[in-house]
Structures are given as structure tokens and as C-alpha cells.
Amino acid sequence: SIVCAVCSIFMAPLWRRAISRFSWFKIVWLNMLVSAFIEFIFGFTTGHTKFIFIIASTIYGINIVGAQITLANVFYLNLPKKDFNFDVYITFYNLAANIAVFLGSLAGTGLLSILETSDGSAHMLLGLPFYSSQYLVWVKGFLFLLMAFYIYRVTPKIQEDPA
């Protein structure tokens, strides 16, 4: 979106400074928490609450810049430094990432088919109409929270390659 493009121009230097100051993993953790928050906000976007979409899109535009920088580079942090076939490592990483994307898409489609009403009408929640795609966004937010928890628990145990 235009918000992401504008934020990329102005926010990239700020995110780089934050990474230098705190660490790659702390910024990834922060990005996952903010992404979860944003997904929960997007879940409340309906025809009656369009202003929520504007707020969430702005926060998303700021957050996605940091997420793109960190997620593109975290892969390289634990790459073995000595006598290792990097092609095998990179191929496995890309294969695993693509399988995860495929399985996530498959699970999302399955969840949408389960949650969808037979007549296509909306579920009512808190007086607002909700469709199955909004529930899917909440599931995505919950998964972002799980990822943030995983990053918080696992990254202190990650050690650098001694080579």
C-alpha cells in the first residue's frame, strides 16, 4: 500500500538504528508482537468501522519496514561459518519456508470453509457483522503471538557458531 511505501522511505533508517541498539532478535520479537496487535485490530474492521482500517494500516506500514529488514536477515545470523555447503542450507531453508506457506494457505482455506455460513450471511459479534475471513485474521494474530512467545523463549539459548 502507499502507507508501506512512504514508511519504507522514512522508517528504514530508524529501524536500522533500533536493530544496532537492541539486537536482531529483539526487533523480530517486537515486530511479531506488533503484527499480532495489528491483526486483532484488522479483525474488527467492518463496513461500520472503516476508521479502524486506516489506523491499523498506518501502524502496519511502520511495523512492516522493520519486519522486512529483520526477517530478511535473521536467516544469516546462525549460518555456519566454517567448511559448510551453504547451498544445501539455503535450499533447505527456502524449501521449509515454502512448505510452511503452502500448509498455512491450505489451513486458512479449510478454516474459511468451516466458518462460512451456508447462506453467506455474517455472524453477529458485539453488535457488528463478522465474516469468516475476519476470524481467520484473528487466528493469524494468535499465531503471531505464539511466534513472539517462541522467539522470546528460544533466542536467549541461541549461541553463535564458535568457528
PDB file of C-alpha atoms in Angstrom:
ATOM      1  CA  SER A   1       0.000   0.000   0.000  1.00  0.00           C
ATOM      2  CA  ILE A   2       1.007   3.626  -0.209  1.00  0.00           C
ATOM      3  CA  VAL A   3       1.491   3.726   3.564  1.00  0.00           C
ATOM      4  CA  CYS A   4       4.110   0.957   3.353  1.00  0.00           C
ATOM      5  CA  ALA A   5       5.936   2.700   0.517  1.00  0.00           C
ATOM      6  CA  VAL A   6       6.077   6.025   2.325  1.00  0.00           C
ATOM      7  CA  CYS A   7       7.098   4.380   5.604  1.00  0.00           C
ATOM      8  CA  SER A   8       9.859   2.448   3.827  1.00  0.00           C
ATOM      9  CA  ILE A   9      11.468   5.708   2.788  1.00  0.00           C
ATOM     10  CA  PHE A  10      11.334   7.351   6.192  1.00  0.00           C
ATOM     11  CA  MET A  11      11.373   4.471   8.684  1.00  0.00           C
ATOM     12  CA  ALA A  12      14.171   2.218   7.366  1.00  0.00           C
ATOM     13  CA  PRO A  13      16.984   4.276   8.968  1.00  0.00           C
ATOM     14  CA  LEU A  14      15.143   4.303  12.295  1.00  0.00           C
ATOM     15  CA  TRP A  15      14.647   0.534  12.219  1.00  0.00           C
ATOM     16  CA  ARG A  16      18.331   0.008  11.374  1.00  0.00           C
ATOM     17  CA  ARG A  17      19.343   2.121  14.370  1.00  0.00           C
ATOM     18  CA  ALA A  18      16.976   0.137  16.594  1.00  0.00           C
ATOM     19  CA  ILE A  19      18.492  -3.143  15.357  1.00  0.00           C
ATOM     20  CA  SER A  20      22.003  -1.853  16.095  1.00  0.00           C
ATOM     21  CA  ARG A  21      20.993  -0.702  19.533  1.00  0.00           C
ATOM     22  CA  PHE A  22      18.902  -3.670  20.719  1.00  0.00           C
ATOM     23  CA  SER A  23      19.594  -6.762  18.511  1.00  0.00           C
ATOM     24  CA  TRP A  24      18.076  -8.583  15.574  1.00  0.00           C
ATOM     25  CA  PHE A  25      16.093 -10.979  17.723  1.00  0.00           C
ATOM     26  CA  LYS A  26      14.585  -8.321  19.999  1.00  0.00           C
ATOM     27  CA  ILE A  27      13.373  -6.385  16.977  1.00  0.00           C
ATOM     28  CA  VAL A  28      11.932  -9.551  15.383  1.00  0.00           C
ATOM     29  CA  TRP A  29      10.165 -10.218  18.688  1.00  0.00           C
ATOM     30  CA  LEU A  30       8.799  -6.656  18.741  1.00  0.00           C
ATOM     31  CA  ASN A  31       7.648  -6.974  15.116  1.00  0.00           C
ATOM     32  CA  MET A  32       5.771 -10.195  15.925  1.00  0.00           C
ATOM     33  CA  LEU A  33       4.014  -8.586  18.910  1.00  0.00           C
ATOM     34  CA  VAL A  34       3.025  -5.514  16.908  1.00  0.00           C
ATOM     35  CA  SER A  35       1.914  -7.708  13.987  1.00  0.00           C
ATOM     36  CA  ALA A  36      -0.325  -9.710  16.344  1.00  0.00           C
ATOM     37  CA  PHE A  37      -1.838  -6.490  17.686  1.00  0.00           C
ATOM     38  CA  ILE A  38      -2.444  -5.217  14.158  1.00  0.00           C
ATOM     39  CA  GLU A  39      -4.114  -8.463  13.072  1.00  0.00           C
ATOM     40  CA  PHE A  40      -6.516  -8.266  16.008  1.00  0.00           C
ATOM     41  CA  ILE A  41      -7.330  -4.673  15.031  1.00  0.00           C
ATOM     42  CA  PHE A  42      -7.875  -5.685  11.373  1.00  0.00           C
ATOM     43  CA  GLY A  43     -10.315  -8.331  12.618  1.00  0.00           C
ATOM     44  CA  PHE A  44     -12.625  -5.576  13.866  1.00  0.00           C
ATOM     45  CA  THR A  45     -12.711  -3.769  10.529  1.00  0.00           C
ATOM     46  CA  THR A  46     -16.216  -3.829   9.091  1.00  0.00           C
ATOM     47  CA  GLY A  47     -18.296  -1.526   6.934  1.00  0.00           C
ATOM     48  CA  HIS A  48     -19.237   0.316  10.123  1.00  0.00           C
ATOM     49  CA  THR A  49     -15.665   0.693  11.409  1.00  0.00           C
ATOM     50  CA  LYS A  50     -13.642   1.847   8.419  1.00  0.00           C
ATOM     51  CA  PHE A  51     -11.626   4.245  10.574  1.00  0.00           C
ATOM     52  CA  ILE A  52     -10.075   1.206  12.278  1.00  0.00           C
ATOM     53  CA  PHE A  53      -8.647   0.132   8.930  1.00  0.00           C
ATOM     54  CA  ILE A  54      -6.887   3.492   8.499  1.00  0.00           C
ATOM     55  CA  ILE A  55      -5.334   3.311  11.977  1.00  0.00           C
ATOM     56  CA  ALA A  56      -4.268  -0.326  11.543  1.00  0.00           C
ATOM     57  CA  SER A  57      -2.835   0.321   8.070  1.00  0.00           C
ATOM     58  CA  THR A  58      -0.707   3.168   9.389  1.00  0.00           C
ATOM     59  CA  ILE A  59       0.685   1.055  12.239  1.00  0.00           C
ATOM     60  CA  TYR A  60       1.199  -1.809   9.788  1.00  0.00           C
ATOM     61  CA  GLY A  61       3.142   0.449   7.406  1.00  0.00           C
ATOM     62  CA  ILE A  62       5.525   1.457  10.181  1.00  0.00           C
ATOM     63  CA  ASN A  63       5.924  -2.094  11.513  1.00  0.00           C
ATOM     64  CA  ILE A  64       6.355  -3.879   8.188  1.00  0.00           C
ATOM     65  CA  VAL A  65       9.548  -1.981   7.387  1.00  0.00           C
ATOM     66  CA  GLY A  66      11.244  -3.363  10.487  1.00  0.00           C
ATOM     67  CA  ALA A  67       9.792  -6.821   9.865  1.00  0.00           C
ATOM     68  CA  GLN A  68      11.113  -6.887   6.300  1.00  0.00           C
ATOM     69  CA  ILE A  69      14.599  -5.836   7.371  1.00  0.00           C
ATOM     70  CA  THR A  70      14.844  -8.298  10.252  1.00  0.00           C
ATOM     71  CA  LEU A  71      13.152 -11.320   8.709  1.00  0.00           C
ATOM     72  CA  ALA A  72      15.249 -10.998   5.572  1.00  0.00           C
ATOM     73  CA  ASN A  73      18.449 -11.087   7.632  1.00  0.00           C
ATOM     74  CA  VAL A  74      17.767 -13.317  10.662  1.00  0.00           C
ATOM     75  CA  PHE A  75      18.384 -16.326   8.443  1.00  0.00           C
ATOM     76  CA  TYR A  76      22.033 -15.335   8.070  1.00  0.00           C
ATOM     77  CA  LEU A  77      22.746 -14.904  11.798  1.00  0.00           C
ATOM     78  CA  ASN A  78      23.273 -18.593  12.532  1.00  0.00           C
ATOM     79  CA  LEU A  79      24.672 -19.682   9.212  1.00  0.00           C
ATOM     80  CA  PRO A  80      27.698 -21.886   9.961  1.00  0.00           C
ATOM     81  CA  LYS A  81      30.936 -20.044   9.327  1.00  0.00           C
ATOM     82  CA  LYS A  82      33.340 -22.839   8.515  1.00  0.00           C
ATOM     83  CA  ASP A  83      33.538 -25.596   5.897  1.00  0.00           C
ATOM     84  CA  PHE A  84      29.860 -25.950   5.186  1.00  0.00           C
ATOM     85  CA  ASN A  85      27.893 -26.295   1.985  1.00  0.00           C
ATOM     86  CA  PHE A  86      25.839 -23.090   2.143  1.00  0.00           C
ATOM     87  CA  ASP A  87      23.764 -24.096  -0.894  1.00  0.00           C
ATOM     88  CA  VAL A  88      22.268 -27.052   0.988  1.00  0.00           C
ATOM     89  CA  TYR A  89      21.472 -24.875   3.987  1.00  0.00           C
ATOM     90  CA  ILE A  90      19.841 -22.147   1.896  1.00  0.00           C
ATOM     91  CA  THR A  91      17.907 -24.674  -0.195  1.00  0.00           C
ATOM     92  CA  PHE A  92      16.553 -26.394   2.915  1.00  0.00           C
ATOM     93  CA  TYR A  93      15.574 -23.056   4.457  1.00  0.00           C
ATOM     94  CA  ASN A  94      13.708 -21.976   1.321  1.00  0.00           C
ATOM     95  CA  LEU A  95      12.034 -25.364   0.928  1.00  0.00           C
ATOM     96  CA  ALA A  96      10.870 -25.340   4.558  1.00  0.00           C
ATOM     97  CA  ALA A  97       9.594 -21.758   4.226  1.00  0.00           C
ATOM     98  CA  ASN A  98       7.640 -22.577   1.060  1.00  0.00           C
ATOM     99  CA  ILE A  99       6.133 -25.712   2.591  1.00  0.00           C
ATOM    100  CA  ALA A 100       5.056 -23.633   5.606  1.00  0.00           C
ATOM    101  CA  VAL A 101       3.433 -21.057   3.323  1.00  0.00           C
ATOM    102  CA  PHE A 102       1.603 -23.811   1.418  1.00  0.00           C
ATOM    103  CA  LEU A 103       0.366 -25.505   4.598  1.00  0.00           C
ATOM    104  CA  GLY A 104      -0.710 -22.152   6.053  1.00  0.00           C
ATOM    105  CA  SER A 105      -2.710 -21.352   2.924  1.00  0.00           C
ATOM    106  CA  LEU A 106      -4.271 -24.805   2.978  1.00  0.00           C
ATOM    107  CA  ALA A 107      -5.213 -24.497   6.661  1.00  0.00           C
ATOM    108  CA  GLY A 108      -6.614 -20.987   6.116  1.00  0.00           C
ATOM    109  CA  THR A 109      -8.803 -22.137   3.245  1.00  0.00           C
ATOM    110  CA  GLY A 110     -10.043 -25.064   5.309  1.00  0.00           C
ATOM    111  CA  LEU A 111     -10.853 -22.807   8.254  1.00  0.00           C
ATOM    112  CA  LEU A 112     -12.727 -20.386   5.986  1.00  0.00           C
ATOM    113  CA  SER A 113     -14.857 -23.220   4.617  1.00  0.00           C
ATOM    114  CA  ILE A 114     -15.688 -24.389   8.153  1.00  0.00           C
ATOM    115  CA  LEU A 115     -16.575 -20.930   9.482  1.00  0.00           C
ATOM    116  CA  GLU A 116     -18.571 -19.752   6.487  1.00  0.00           C
ATOM    117  CA  THR A 117     -22.332 -19.749   6.914  1.00  0.00           C
ATOM    118  CA  SER A 118     -24.407 -21.715   4.442  1.00  0.00           C
ATOM    119  CA  ASP A 119     -26.252 -18.627   3.180  1.00  0.00           C
ATOM    120  CA  GLY A 120     -23.187 -16.342   3.156  1.00  0.00           C
ATOM    121  CA  SER A 121     -24.544 -14.103   5.878  1.00  0.00           C
ATOM    122  CA  ALA A 122     -22.421 -12.592   8.604  1.00  0.00           C
ATOM    123  CA  HIS A 123     -22.147 -13.754  12.188  1.00  0.00           C
ATOM    124  CA  MET A 124     -23.064 -11.060  14.706  1.00  0.00           C
ATOM    125  CA  LEU A 125     -20.471 -10.336  17.387  1.00  0.00           C
ATOM    126  CA  LEU A 126     -20.564  -7.321  19.703  1.00  0.00           C
ATOM    127  CA  GLY A 127     -23.326  -5.872  17.536  1.00  0.00           C
ATOM    128  CA  LEU A 128     -21.117  -5.876  14.429  1.00  0.00           C
ATOM    129  CA  PRO A 129     -21.310  -8.180  11.413  1.00  0.00           C
ATOM    130  CA  PHE A 130     -18.368 -10.580  11.183  1.00  0.00           C
ATOM    131  CA  TYR A 131     -17.451 -12.843   8.300  1.00  0.00           C
ATOM    132  CA  SER A 132     -15.245 -15.918   8.321  1.00  0.00           C
ATOM    133  CA  SER A 133     -12.286 -14.008   6.879  1.00  0.00           C
ATOM    134  CA  GLN A 134     -12.239 -11.791   9.971  1.00  0.00           C
ATOM    135  CA  TYR A 135     -11.947 -14.854  12.206  1.00  0.00           C
ATOM    136  CA  LEU A 136      -9.068 -16.017  10.047  1.00  0.00           C
ATOM    137  CA  VAL A 137      -7.301 -12.718  10.745  1.00  0.00           C
ATOM    138  CA  TRP A 138      -7.714 -13.340  14.481  1.00  0.00           C
ATOM    139  CA  VAL A 139      -6.221 -16.813  14.086  1.00  0.00           C
ATOM    140  CA  LYS A 140      -3.282 -15.214  12.290  1.00  0.00           C
ATOM    141  CA  GLY A 141      -2.905 -12.733  15.160  1.00  0.00           C
ATOM    142  CA  PHE A 142      -2.910 -15.581  17.683  1.00  0.00           C
ATOM    143  CA  LEU A 143      -0.226 -17.376  15.652  1.00  0.00           C
ATOM    144  CA  PHE A 144       1.866 -14.189  15.637  1.00  0.00           C
ATOM    145  CA  LEU A 145       1.558 -14.147  19.436  1.00  0.00           C
ATOM    146  CA  LEU A 146       2.745 -17.761  19.578  1.00  0.00           C
ATOM    147  CA  MET A 147       5.699 -16.875  17.359  1.00  0.00           C
ATOM    148  CA  ALA A 148       6.566 -13.917  19.591  1.00  0.00           C
ATOM    149  CA  PHE A 149       6.471 -16.197  22.634  1.00  0.00           C
ATOM    150  CA  TYR A 150       8.693 -18.719  20.837  1.00  0.00           C
ATOM    151  CA  ILE A 151      11.201 -16.024  19.876  1.00  0.00           C
ATOM    152  CA  TYR A 152      11.222 -14.727  23.448  1.00  0.00           C
ATOM    153  CA  ARG A 153      11.879 -18.211  24.871  1.00  0.00           C
ATOM    154  CA  VAL A 154      14.313 -19.604  22.293  1.00  0.00           C
ATOM    155  CA  THR A 155      16.569 -16.743  21.250  1.00  0.00           C
ATOM    156  CA  PRO A 156      18.374 -16.422  24.605  1.00  0.00           C
ATOM    157  CA  LYS A 157      19.518 -20.050  24.098  1.00  0.00           C
ATOM    158  CA  ILE A 158      20.904 -19.490  20.606  1.00  0.00           C
ATOM    159  CA  GLN A 159      24.680 -19.384  20.611  1.00  0.00           C
ATOM    160  CA  GLU A 160      26.989 -18.146  17.919  1.00  0.00           C
ATOM    161  CA  ASP A 161      28.946 -20.602  15.842  1.00  0.00           C
ATOM    162  CA  PRO A 162      32.312 -20.973  17.620  1.00  0.00           C
ATOM    163  CA  ALA A 163      34.245 -21.022  14.327  1.00  0.00           C
TER     164      ALA A 163
END
